[in-house]
mmCIF file of C-alpha atoms in Angstrom:
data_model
loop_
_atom_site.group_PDB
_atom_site.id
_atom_site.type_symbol
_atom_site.label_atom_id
_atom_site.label_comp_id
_atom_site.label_asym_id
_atom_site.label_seq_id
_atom_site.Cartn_x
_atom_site.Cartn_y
_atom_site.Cartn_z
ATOM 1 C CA UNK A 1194 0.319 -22.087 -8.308
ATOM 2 C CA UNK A 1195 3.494 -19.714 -8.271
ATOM 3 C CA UNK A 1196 3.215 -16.574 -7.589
ATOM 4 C CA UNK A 1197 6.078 -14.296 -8.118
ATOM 5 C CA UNK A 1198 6.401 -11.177 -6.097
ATOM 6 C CA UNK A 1199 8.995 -8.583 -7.656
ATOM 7 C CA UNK A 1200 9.816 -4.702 -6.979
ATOM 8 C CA UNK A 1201 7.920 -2.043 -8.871
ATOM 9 C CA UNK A 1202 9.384 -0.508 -11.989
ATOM 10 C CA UNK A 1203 8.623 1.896 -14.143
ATOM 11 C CA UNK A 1204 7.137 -0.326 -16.902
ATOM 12 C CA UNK A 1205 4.582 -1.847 -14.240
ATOM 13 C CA UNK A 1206 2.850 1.579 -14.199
ATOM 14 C CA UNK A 1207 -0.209 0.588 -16.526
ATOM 15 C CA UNK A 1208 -0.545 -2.749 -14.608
ATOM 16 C CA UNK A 1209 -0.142 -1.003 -11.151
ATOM 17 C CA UNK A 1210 -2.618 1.861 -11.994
ATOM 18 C CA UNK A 1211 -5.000 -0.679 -13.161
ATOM 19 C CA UNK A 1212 -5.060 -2.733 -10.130
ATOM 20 C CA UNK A 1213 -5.090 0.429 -8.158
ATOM 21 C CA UNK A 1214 -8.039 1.282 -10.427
ATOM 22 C CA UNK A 1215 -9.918 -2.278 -9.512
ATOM 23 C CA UNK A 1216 -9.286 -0.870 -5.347
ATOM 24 C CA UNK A 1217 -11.010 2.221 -6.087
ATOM 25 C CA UNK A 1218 -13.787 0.237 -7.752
ATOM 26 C CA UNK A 1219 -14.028 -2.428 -4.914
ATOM 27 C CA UNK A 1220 -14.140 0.258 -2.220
ATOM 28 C CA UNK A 1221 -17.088 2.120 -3.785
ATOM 29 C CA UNK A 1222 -14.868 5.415 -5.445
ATOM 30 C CA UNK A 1223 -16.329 6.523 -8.582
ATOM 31 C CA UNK A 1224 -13.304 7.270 -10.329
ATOM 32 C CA UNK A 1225 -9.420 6.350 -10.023
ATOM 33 C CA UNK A 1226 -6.977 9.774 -9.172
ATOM 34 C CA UNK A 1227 -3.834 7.578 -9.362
ATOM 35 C CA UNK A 1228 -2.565 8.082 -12.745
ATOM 36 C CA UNK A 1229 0.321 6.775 -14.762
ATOM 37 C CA UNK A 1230 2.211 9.743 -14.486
ATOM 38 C CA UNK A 1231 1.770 9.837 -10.496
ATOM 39 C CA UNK A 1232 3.343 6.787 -10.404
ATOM 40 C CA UNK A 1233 6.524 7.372 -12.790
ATOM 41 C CA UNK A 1234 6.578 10.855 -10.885
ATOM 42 C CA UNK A 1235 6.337 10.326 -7.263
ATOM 43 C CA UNK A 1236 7.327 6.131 -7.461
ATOM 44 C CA UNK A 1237 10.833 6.336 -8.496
ATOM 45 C CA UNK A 1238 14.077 8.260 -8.690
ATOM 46 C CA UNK A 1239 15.781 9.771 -5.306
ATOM 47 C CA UNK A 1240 12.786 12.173 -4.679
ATOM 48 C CA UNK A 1241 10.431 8.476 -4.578
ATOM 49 C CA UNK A 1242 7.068 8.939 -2.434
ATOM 50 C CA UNK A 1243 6.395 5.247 -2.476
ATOM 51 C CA UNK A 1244 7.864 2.107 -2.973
ATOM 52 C CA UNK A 1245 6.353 -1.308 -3.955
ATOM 53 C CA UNK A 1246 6.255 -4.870 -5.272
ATOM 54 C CA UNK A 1247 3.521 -5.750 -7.837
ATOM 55 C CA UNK A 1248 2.313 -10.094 -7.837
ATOM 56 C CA UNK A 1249 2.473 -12.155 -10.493
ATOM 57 C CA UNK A 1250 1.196 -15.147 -11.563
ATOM 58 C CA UNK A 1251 2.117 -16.963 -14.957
ATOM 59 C CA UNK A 1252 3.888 -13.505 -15.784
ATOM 60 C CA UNK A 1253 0.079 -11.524 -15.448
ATOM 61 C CA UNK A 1254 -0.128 -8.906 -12.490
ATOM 62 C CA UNK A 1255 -2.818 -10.202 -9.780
ATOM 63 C CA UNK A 1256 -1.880 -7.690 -6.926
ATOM 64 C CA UNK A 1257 0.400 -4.821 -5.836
ATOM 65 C CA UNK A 1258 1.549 -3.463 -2.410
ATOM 66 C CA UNK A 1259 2.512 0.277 -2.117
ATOM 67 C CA UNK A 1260 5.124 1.504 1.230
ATOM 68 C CA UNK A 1261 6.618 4.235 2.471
ATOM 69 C CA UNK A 1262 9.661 3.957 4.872
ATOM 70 C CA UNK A 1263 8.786 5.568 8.405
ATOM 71 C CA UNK A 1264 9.918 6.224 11.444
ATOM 72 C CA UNK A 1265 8.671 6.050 15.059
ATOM 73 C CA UNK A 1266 9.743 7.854 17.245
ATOM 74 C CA UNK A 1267 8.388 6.286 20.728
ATOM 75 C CA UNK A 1268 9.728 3.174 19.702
ATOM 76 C CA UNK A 1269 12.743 4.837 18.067
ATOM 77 C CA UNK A 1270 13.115 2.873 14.783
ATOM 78 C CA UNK A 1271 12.601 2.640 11.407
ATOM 79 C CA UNK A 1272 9.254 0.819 10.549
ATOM 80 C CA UNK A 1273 7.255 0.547 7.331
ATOM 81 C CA UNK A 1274 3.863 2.223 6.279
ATOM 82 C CA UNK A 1275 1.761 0.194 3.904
ATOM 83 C CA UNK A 1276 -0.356 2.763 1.474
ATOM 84 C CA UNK A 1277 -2.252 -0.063 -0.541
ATOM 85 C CA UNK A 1278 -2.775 -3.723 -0.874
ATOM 86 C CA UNK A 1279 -5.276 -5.162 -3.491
ATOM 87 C CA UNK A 1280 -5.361 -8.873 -4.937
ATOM 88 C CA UNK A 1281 -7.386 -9.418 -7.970
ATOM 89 C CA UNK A 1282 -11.039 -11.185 -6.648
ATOM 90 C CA UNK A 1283 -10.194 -14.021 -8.160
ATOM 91 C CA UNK A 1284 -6.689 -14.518 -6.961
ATOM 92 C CA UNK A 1285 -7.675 -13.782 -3.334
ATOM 93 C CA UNK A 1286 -7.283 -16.790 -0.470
ATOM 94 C CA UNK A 1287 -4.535 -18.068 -2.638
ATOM 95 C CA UNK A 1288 -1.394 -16.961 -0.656
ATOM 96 C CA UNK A 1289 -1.209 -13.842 -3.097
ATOM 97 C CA UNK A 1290 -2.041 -11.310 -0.078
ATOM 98 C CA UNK A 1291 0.444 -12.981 1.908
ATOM 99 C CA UNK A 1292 3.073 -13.241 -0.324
ATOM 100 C CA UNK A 1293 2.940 -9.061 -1.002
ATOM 101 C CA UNK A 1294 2.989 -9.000 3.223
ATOM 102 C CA UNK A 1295 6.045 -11.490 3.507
ATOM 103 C CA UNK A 1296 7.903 -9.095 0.569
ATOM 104 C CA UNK A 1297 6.847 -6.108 2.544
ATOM 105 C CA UNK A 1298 7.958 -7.589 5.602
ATOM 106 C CA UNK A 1299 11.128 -8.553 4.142
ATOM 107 C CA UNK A 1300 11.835 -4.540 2.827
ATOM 108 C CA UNK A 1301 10.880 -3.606 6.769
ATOM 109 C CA UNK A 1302 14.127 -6.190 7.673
ATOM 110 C CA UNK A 1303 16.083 -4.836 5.317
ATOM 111 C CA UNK A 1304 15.867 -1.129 6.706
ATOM 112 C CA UNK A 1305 16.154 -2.676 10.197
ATOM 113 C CA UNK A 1306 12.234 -1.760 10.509
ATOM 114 C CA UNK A 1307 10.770 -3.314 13.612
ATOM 115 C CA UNK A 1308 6.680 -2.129 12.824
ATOM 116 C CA UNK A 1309 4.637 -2.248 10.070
ATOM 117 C CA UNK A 1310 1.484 0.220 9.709
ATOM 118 C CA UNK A 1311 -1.730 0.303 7.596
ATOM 119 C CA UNK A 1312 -5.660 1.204 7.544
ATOM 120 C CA UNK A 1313 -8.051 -0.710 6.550
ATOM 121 C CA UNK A 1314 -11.577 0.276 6.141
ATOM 122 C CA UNK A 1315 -14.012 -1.040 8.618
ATOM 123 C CA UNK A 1316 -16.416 -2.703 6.790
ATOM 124 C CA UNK A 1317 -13.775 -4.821 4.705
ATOM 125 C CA UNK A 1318 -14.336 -7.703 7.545
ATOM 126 C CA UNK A 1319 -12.517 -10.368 5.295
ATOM 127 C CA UNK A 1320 -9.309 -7.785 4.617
ATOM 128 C CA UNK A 1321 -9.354 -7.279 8.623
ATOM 129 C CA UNK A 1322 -9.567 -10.723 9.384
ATOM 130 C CA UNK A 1323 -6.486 -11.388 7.195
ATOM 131 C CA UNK A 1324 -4.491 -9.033 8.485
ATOM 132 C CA UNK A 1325 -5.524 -10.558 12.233
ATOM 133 C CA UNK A 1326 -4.837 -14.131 11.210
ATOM 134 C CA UNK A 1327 -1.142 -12.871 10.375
ATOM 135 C CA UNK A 1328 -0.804 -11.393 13.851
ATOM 136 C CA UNK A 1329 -1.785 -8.080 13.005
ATOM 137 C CA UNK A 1330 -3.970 -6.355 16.044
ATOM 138 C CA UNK A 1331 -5.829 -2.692 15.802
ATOM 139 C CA UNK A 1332 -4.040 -0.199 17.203
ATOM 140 C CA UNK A 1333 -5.854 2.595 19.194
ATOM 141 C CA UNK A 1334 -5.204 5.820 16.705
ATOM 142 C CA UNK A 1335 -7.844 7.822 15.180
ATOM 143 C CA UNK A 1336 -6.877 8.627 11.518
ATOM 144 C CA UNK A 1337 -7.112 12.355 10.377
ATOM 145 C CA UNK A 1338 -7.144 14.067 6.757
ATOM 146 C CA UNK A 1339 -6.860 17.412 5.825
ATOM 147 C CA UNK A 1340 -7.177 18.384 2.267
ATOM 148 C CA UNK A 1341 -8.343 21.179 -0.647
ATOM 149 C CA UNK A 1342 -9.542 24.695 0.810
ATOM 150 C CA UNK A 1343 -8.670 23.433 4.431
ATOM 151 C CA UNK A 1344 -5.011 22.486 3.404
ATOM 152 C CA UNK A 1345 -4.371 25.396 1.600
ATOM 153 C CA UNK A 1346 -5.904 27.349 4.392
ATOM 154 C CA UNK A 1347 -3.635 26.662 6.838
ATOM 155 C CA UNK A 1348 -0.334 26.498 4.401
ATOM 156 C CA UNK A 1349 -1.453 30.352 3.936
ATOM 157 C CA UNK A 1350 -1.314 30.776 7.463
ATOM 158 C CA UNK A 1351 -4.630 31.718 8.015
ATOM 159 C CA UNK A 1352 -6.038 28.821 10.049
#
């Protein structure tokens, strides 16, 4: 099987908000927020909030990997924060997953990245065991969120 593993554009946007759709579904969210227009919107142009690479196998979209560039400043270089990573249930343990990670690790090199970040929800013990059989470890952070009436709370000043 080939799997071809190619940068995002702006026609992938119904394929990548579908997949992103399946991730929502296969993590137990009711509904999708990505939307086609959040992609075209905050994907591309010199204002981009993400960047990506979509997989593809006999020209249909199986998978998708969403970035950010970073920087760290203890270790004082760039790096590379994944967002997503989702392979179709049926495409999974067939070098599709890896293939996204190689491309992302390959955009990392490019910036002169030395790290690569993500999450990964606990109880996804096949998705952490992935990542760990590529050489990925835990790292001892504790992720926070702040959103809706909190967010807009303290943006007012008032927190």
């Amino acid at each position: 099987m080939n799997v071809l593993v190619r940068k995002i554009f702006p026609g992938d946007a119904d394929a990548v908000v579908g997949l992103a759709a399946e991730l929502s579904a296969f993590i137990g969210k009711q509904t999708a927020a990505f939307s086609v227009d959040d992609f075209r919107r905050y994907g591309f142009g010199s204002d981009r909030l993400f960047d990506g690479v979509i997989a593809e196998v006999e020209g249909r979209p199986v998978g998708y990997a969403l970035f950010r560039d970073m920087y760290d400043m203890d270790l004082a270089s760039p790096g590379l924060h994944m967002m997503d990573l989702f392979v179709q249930d049926h495409m999974r343990r067939q070098g599709v997953g890896r293939a996204l990670l190689k491309a992302l690790a390959q955009a990392c090199a490019a910036i002169d990245g030395t790290w690569m970040t993500w999450q990964c929800l606990e109880q996804h013990h096949h998705a952490l065991a992935f990542y760990q059989a590529l050489g990925g470890r835990r790292f001892a952070c504790v992720d926070f969120e702040i959103s809706g009436p909190a967010l807009r709370h303290l943006a007012a000043g008032s927190a």
